[in-house]
Coordinates of C-alpha atoms and ligand atoms in Angstrom, one line a residue:
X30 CA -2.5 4.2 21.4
X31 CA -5.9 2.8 21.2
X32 CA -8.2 2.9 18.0
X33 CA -10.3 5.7 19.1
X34 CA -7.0 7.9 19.4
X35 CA -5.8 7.1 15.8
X36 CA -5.9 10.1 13.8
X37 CA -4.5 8.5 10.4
X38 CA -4.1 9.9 6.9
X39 CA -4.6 6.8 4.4
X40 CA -3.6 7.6 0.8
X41 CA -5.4 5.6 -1.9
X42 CA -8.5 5.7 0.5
X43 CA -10.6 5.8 -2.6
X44 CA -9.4 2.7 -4.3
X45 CA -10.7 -1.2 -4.0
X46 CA -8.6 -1.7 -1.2
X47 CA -8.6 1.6 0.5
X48 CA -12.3 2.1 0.7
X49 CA -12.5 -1.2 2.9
X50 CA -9.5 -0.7 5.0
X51 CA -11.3 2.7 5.5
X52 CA -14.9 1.5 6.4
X53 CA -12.8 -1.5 9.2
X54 CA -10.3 1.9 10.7
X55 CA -13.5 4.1 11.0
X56 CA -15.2 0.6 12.8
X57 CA -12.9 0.4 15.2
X58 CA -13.3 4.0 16.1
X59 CA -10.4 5.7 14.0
X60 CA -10.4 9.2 12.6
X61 CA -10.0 9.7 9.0
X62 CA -8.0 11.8 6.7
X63 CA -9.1 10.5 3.0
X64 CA -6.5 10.9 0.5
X65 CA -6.7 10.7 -3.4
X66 CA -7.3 12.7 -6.7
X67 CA -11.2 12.5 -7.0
X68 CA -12.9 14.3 -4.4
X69 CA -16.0 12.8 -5.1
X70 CA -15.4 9.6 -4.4
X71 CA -14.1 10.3 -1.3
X72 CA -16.8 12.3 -0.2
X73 CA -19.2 9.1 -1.2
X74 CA -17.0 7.0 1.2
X75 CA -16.9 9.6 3.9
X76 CA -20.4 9.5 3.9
X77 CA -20.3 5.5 4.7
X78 CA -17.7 5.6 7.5
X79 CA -19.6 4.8 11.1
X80 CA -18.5 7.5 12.7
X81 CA -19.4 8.2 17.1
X82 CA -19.4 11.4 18.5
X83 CA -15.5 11.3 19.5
X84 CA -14.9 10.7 15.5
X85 CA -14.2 13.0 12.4
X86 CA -13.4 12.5 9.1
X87 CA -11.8 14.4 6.1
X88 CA -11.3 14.5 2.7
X89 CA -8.4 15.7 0.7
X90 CA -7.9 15.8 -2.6
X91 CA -4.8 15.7 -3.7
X92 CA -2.2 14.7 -6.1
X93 CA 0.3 13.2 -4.1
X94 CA 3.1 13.1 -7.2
X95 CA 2.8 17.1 -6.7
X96 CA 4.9 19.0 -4.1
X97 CA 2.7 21.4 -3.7
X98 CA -0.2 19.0 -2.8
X99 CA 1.9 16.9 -0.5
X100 CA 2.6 20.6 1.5
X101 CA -1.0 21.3 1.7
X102 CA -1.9 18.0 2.5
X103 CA 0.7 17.6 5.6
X104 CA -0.5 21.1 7.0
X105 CA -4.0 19.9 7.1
X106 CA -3.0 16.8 9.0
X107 CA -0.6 19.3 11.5
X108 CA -3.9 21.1 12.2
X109 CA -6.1 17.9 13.0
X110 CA -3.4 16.5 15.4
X111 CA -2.7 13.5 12.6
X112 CA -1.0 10.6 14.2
X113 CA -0.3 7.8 11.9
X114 CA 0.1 8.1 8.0
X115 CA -1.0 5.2 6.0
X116 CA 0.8 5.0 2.4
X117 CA -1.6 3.0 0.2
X118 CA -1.7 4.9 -2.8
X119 CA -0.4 3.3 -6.0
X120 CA -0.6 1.5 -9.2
X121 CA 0.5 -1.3 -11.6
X122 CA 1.5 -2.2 -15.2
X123 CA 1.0 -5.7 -16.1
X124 CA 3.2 -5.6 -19.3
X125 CA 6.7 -7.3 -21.1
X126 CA 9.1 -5.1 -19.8
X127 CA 10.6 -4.6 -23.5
X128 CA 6.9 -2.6 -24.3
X129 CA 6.6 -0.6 -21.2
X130 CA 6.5 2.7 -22.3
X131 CA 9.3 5.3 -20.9
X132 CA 6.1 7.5 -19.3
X133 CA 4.4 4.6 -17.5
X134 CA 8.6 3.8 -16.1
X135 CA 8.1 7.0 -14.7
X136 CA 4.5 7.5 -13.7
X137 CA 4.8 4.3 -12.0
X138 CA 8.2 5.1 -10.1
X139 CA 7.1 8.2 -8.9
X140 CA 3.5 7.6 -8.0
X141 CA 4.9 4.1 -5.8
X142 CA 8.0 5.0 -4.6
X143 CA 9.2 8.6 -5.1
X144 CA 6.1 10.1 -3.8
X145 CA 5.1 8.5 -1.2
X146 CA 9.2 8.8 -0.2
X147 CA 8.4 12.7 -0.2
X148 CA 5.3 12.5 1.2
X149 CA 6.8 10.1 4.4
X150 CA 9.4 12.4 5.3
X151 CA 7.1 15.5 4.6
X152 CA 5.0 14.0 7.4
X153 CA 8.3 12.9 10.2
X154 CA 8.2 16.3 11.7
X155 CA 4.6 16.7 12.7
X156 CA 4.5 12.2 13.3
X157 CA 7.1 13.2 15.6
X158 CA 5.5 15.8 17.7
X159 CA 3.0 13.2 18.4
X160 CA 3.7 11.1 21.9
X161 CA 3.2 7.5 19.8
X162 CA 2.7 7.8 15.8
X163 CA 2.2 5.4 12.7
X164 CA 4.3 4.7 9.6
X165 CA 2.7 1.6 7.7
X166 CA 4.1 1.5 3.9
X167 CA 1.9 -0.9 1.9
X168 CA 4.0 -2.7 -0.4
X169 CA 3.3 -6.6 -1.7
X170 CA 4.3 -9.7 -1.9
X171 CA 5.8 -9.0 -5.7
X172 CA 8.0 -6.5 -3.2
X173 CA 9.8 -9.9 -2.5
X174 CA 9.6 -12.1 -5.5
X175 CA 10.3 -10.4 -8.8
X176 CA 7.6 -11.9 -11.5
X177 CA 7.4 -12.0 -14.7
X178 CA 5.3 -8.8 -16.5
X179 CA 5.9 -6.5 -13.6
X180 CA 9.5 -5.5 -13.7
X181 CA 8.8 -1.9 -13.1
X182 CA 6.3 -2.4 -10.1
X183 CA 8.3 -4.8 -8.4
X184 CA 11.5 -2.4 -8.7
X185 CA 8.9 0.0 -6.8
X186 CA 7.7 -2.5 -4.1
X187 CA 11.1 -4.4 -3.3
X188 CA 12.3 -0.5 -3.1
X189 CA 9.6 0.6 -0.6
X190 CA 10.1 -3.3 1.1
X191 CA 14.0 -1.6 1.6
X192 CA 12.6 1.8 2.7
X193 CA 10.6 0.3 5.0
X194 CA 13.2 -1.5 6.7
X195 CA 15.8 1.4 7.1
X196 CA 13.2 4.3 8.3
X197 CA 11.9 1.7 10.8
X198 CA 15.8 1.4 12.1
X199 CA 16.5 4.9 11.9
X200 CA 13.3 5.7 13.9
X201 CA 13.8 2.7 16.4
X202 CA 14.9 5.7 19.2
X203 CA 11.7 7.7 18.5
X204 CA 8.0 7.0 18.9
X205 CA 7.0 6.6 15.4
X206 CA 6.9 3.3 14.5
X207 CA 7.3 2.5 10.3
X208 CA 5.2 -1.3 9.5
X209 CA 5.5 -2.9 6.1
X210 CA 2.3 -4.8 4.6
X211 CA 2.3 -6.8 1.9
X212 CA -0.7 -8.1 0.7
X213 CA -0.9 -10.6 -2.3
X214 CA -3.1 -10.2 -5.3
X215 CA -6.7 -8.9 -4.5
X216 CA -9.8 -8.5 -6.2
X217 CA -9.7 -4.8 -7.0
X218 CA -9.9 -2.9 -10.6
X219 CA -6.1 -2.6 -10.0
X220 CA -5.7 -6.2 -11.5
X221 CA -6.9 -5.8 -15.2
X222 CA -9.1 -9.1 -16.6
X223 CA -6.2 -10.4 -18.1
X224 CA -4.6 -10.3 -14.5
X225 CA -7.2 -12.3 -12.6
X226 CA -7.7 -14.2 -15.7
X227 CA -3.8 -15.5 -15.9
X228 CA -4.5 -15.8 -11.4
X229 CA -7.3 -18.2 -12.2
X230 CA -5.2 -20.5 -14.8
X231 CA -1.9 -20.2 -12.2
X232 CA -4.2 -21.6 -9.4
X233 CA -3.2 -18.0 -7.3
X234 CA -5.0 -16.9 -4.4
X235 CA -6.9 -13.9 -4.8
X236 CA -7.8 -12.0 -1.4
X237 CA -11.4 -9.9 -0.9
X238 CA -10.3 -6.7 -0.1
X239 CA -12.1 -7.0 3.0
X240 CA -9.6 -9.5 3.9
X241 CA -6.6 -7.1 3.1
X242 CA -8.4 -4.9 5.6
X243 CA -8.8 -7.3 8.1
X244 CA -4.9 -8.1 8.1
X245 CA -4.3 -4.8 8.2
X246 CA -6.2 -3.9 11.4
X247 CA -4.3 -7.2 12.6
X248 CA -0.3 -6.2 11.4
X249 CA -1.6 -2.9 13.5
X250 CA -3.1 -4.4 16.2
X251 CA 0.1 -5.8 16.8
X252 CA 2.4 -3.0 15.6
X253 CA 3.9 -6.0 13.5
X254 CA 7.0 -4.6 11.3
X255 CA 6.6 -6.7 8.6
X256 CA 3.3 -8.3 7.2
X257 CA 3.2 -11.0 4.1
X258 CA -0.4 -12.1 3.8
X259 CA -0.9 -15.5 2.5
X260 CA -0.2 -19.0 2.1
X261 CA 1.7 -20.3 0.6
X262 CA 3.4 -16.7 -0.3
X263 CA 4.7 -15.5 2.9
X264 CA 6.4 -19.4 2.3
X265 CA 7.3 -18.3 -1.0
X266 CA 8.9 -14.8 0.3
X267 CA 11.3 -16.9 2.4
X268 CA 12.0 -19.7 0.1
X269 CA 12.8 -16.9 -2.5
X270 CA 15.4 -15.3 -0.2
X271 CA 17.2 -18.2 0.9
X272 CA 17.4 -20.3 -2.7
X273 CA 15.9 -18.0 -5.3
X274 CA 17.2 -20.4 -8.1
X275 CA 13.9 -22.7 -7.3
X276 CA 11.7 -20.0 -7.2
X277 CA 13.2 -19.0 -10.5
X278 CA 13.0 -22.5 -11.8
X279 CA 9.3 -22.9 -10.5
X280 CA 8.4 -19.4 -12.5
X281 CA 10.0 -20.5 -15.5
X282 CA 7.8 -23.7 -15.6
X283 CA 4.8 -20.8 -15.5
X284 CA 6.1 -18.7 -18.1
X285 CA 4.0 -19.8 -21.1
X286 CA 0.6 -19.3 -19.3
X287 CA 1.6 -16.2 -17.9
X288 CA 3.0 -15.0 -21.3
X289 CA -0.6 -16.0 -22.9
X290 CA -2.1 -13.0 -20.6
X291 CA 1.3 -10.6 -21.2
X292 CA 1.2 -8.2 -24.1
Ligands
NAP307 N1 -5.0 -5.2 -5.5 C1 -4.0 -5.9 -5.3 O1 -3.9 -7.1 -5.9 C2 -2.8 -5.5 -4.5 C3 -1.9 -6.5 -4.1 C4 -0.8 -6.1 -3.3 C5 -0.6 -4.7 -3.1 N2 -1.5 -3.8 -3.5 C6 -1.2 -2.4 -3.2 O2 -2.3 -1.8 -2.5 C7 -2.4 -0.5 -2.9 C8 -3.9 -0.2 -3.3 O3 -4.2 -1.1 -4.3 P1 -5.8 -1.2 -4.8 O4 -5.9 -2.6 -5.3 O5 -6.7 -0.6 -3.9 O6 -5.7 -0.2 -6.1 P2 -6.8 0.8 -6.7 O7 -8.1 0.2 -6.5 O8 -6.3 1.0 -8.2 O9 -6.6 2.1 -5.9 C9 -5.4 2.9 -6.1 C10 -5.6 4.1 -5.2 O10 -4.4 4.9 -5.3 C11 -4.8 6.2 -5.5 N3 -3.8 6.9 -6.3 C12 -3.1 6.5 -7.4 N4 -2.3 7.4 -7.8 C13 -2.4 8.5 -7.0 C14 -1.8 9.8 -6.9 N5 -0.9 10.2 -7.8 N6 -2.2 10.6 -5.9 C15 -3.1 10.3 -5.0 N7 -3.7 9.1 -5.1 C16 -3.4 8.2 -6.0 C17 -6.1 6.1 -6.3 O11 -6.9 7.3 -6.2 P3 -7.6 8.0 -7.4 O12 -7.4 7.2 -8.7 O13 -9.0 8.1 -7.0 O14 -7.0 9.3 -7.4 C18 -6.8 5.0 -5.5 O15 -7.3 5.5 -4.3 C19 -1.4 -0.2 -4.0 O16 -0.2 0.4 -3.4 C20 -1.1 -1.6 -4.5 O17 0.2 -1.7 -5.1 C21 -2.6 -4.2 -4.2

């Protein structure tokens, strides 16, 4: 499937990292199904996307924690021939797990993981009608190394990591194809001041979100099932599977600066 005959849904379109990875698909000559709560920013997006004569783009507003949006949503893709659903949409916490409220367990677990679960297999049927269709579950690099101050979110991500893995297996006779991204932290209003604050003092990376896009395009490019962005992370992913007891002992030696930032 070339660019110009991706008809994708991305989810989260209007957030920091969505609004870039939607101005690189409409570049390369992708069709666009924009996907969050406020219609107005998508509609301000929309109107920035390049956009050729063999192009179109959409907005939907939607709720995707809502059944009844997630129907709505998937029978507007059925009608526009959608090929390839992009699940971007999320959120984070960055709090001691002892204060995270009960509500923001949930909101947080159904918004990451529940959600987009439904909204996945809400999509299989009509991905399948399609002769070759998209899967790609955006996830993170805290999906493979739990850190301190996001318990909840990296239940979510190392959840969707798992996901990932076992729809891309139980697909692996069809033509959909299910990716896993993980990016690393990125400069988007997701991360609070106190967040890119505690980044700076660790000496973490911290990706444009034009960057994320750009890897994106990549993992796709290549139909790559799994994507860790960064270095030394993606070392860090593996070093944390095989011998987690050194990352562990490498965190704790981090603790008190990231407790400074932790509330
Ligand atoms: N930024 C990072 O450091 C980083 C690193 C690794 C992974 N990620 C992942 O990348 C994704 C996007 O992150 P971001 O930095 O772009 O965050 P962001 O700027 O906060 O954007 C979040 C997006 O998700 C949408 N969204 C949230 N809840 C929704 C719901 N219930 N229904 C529909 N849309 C909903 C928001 O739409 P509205 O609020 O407009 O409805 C917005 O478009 C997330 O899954 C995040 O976990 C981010």
């Amino acid at each position: 499937m070339q660019w110009s005959e991706m008809r994708l849904v991305l989810t989260g379109a209007s957030g920091g990292l969505g609004q870039a990875i939607a101005l690189s698909l409409a570049g390369q000559g992708c069709s666009l199904m924009l996907v969050g709560r406020s219609e107005e920013k998508l509609e301000a997006l929309k109107a920035k996307l390049p956009r050729t004569q063999d192009q179109e783009h959409w907005v939907v507003a939607c709720d995707i924690t809502q059944p009844e949006s997630r129907d709505s949503l998937a029978c507007v893709a059925a009608a526009q021939g959608i090929n390839g659903l992009i699940n971007l949409a999320g959120s984070n916490q960055f709090v001691t797990f002892e204060n995270q409220q009960d509500d923001a367990i949930a909101e947080l677990v159904q918004t990451n993981l529940t959600a987009t679960l439904q909204l996945t297999r809400r999509f299989l049927p009509l991905l399948k009608q399609q002769p070759e269709s998209l899967v790609v579950n955006v996830g993170s690099i805290l999906g493979s190394i739990g850190f301190p101050g996001y318990a909840t979110y990296c239940a979510t991500k190392f959840a969707l990591r798992g996901f990932s893995e076992a729809l891309a297996r139980e697909l692996s006779d069809t033509a959909v194809q299910v990716l896993y991204f993980a990016p690393r932290a990125a400069r988007t209003s997701l991360n609070t001041d106190a967040v890119m604050a505690m980044n700076a003092q660790l000496g973490s990376a911290v990706d444009s979100a034009e960057t994320v896009a750009e890897a994106l395009l990549a993992a796709i490019a290549a139909r790559q099932p799994q994507t860790y962005l960064g270095w030394p992370e993606k070392l860090f992913v593996r070093v944390n599977a095989i011998a987690p007891g050194l990352v562990s002992r490498s965190l704790a030696k981090q603790l008190p600066i990231i407790k400074q930032f932790l509330n």
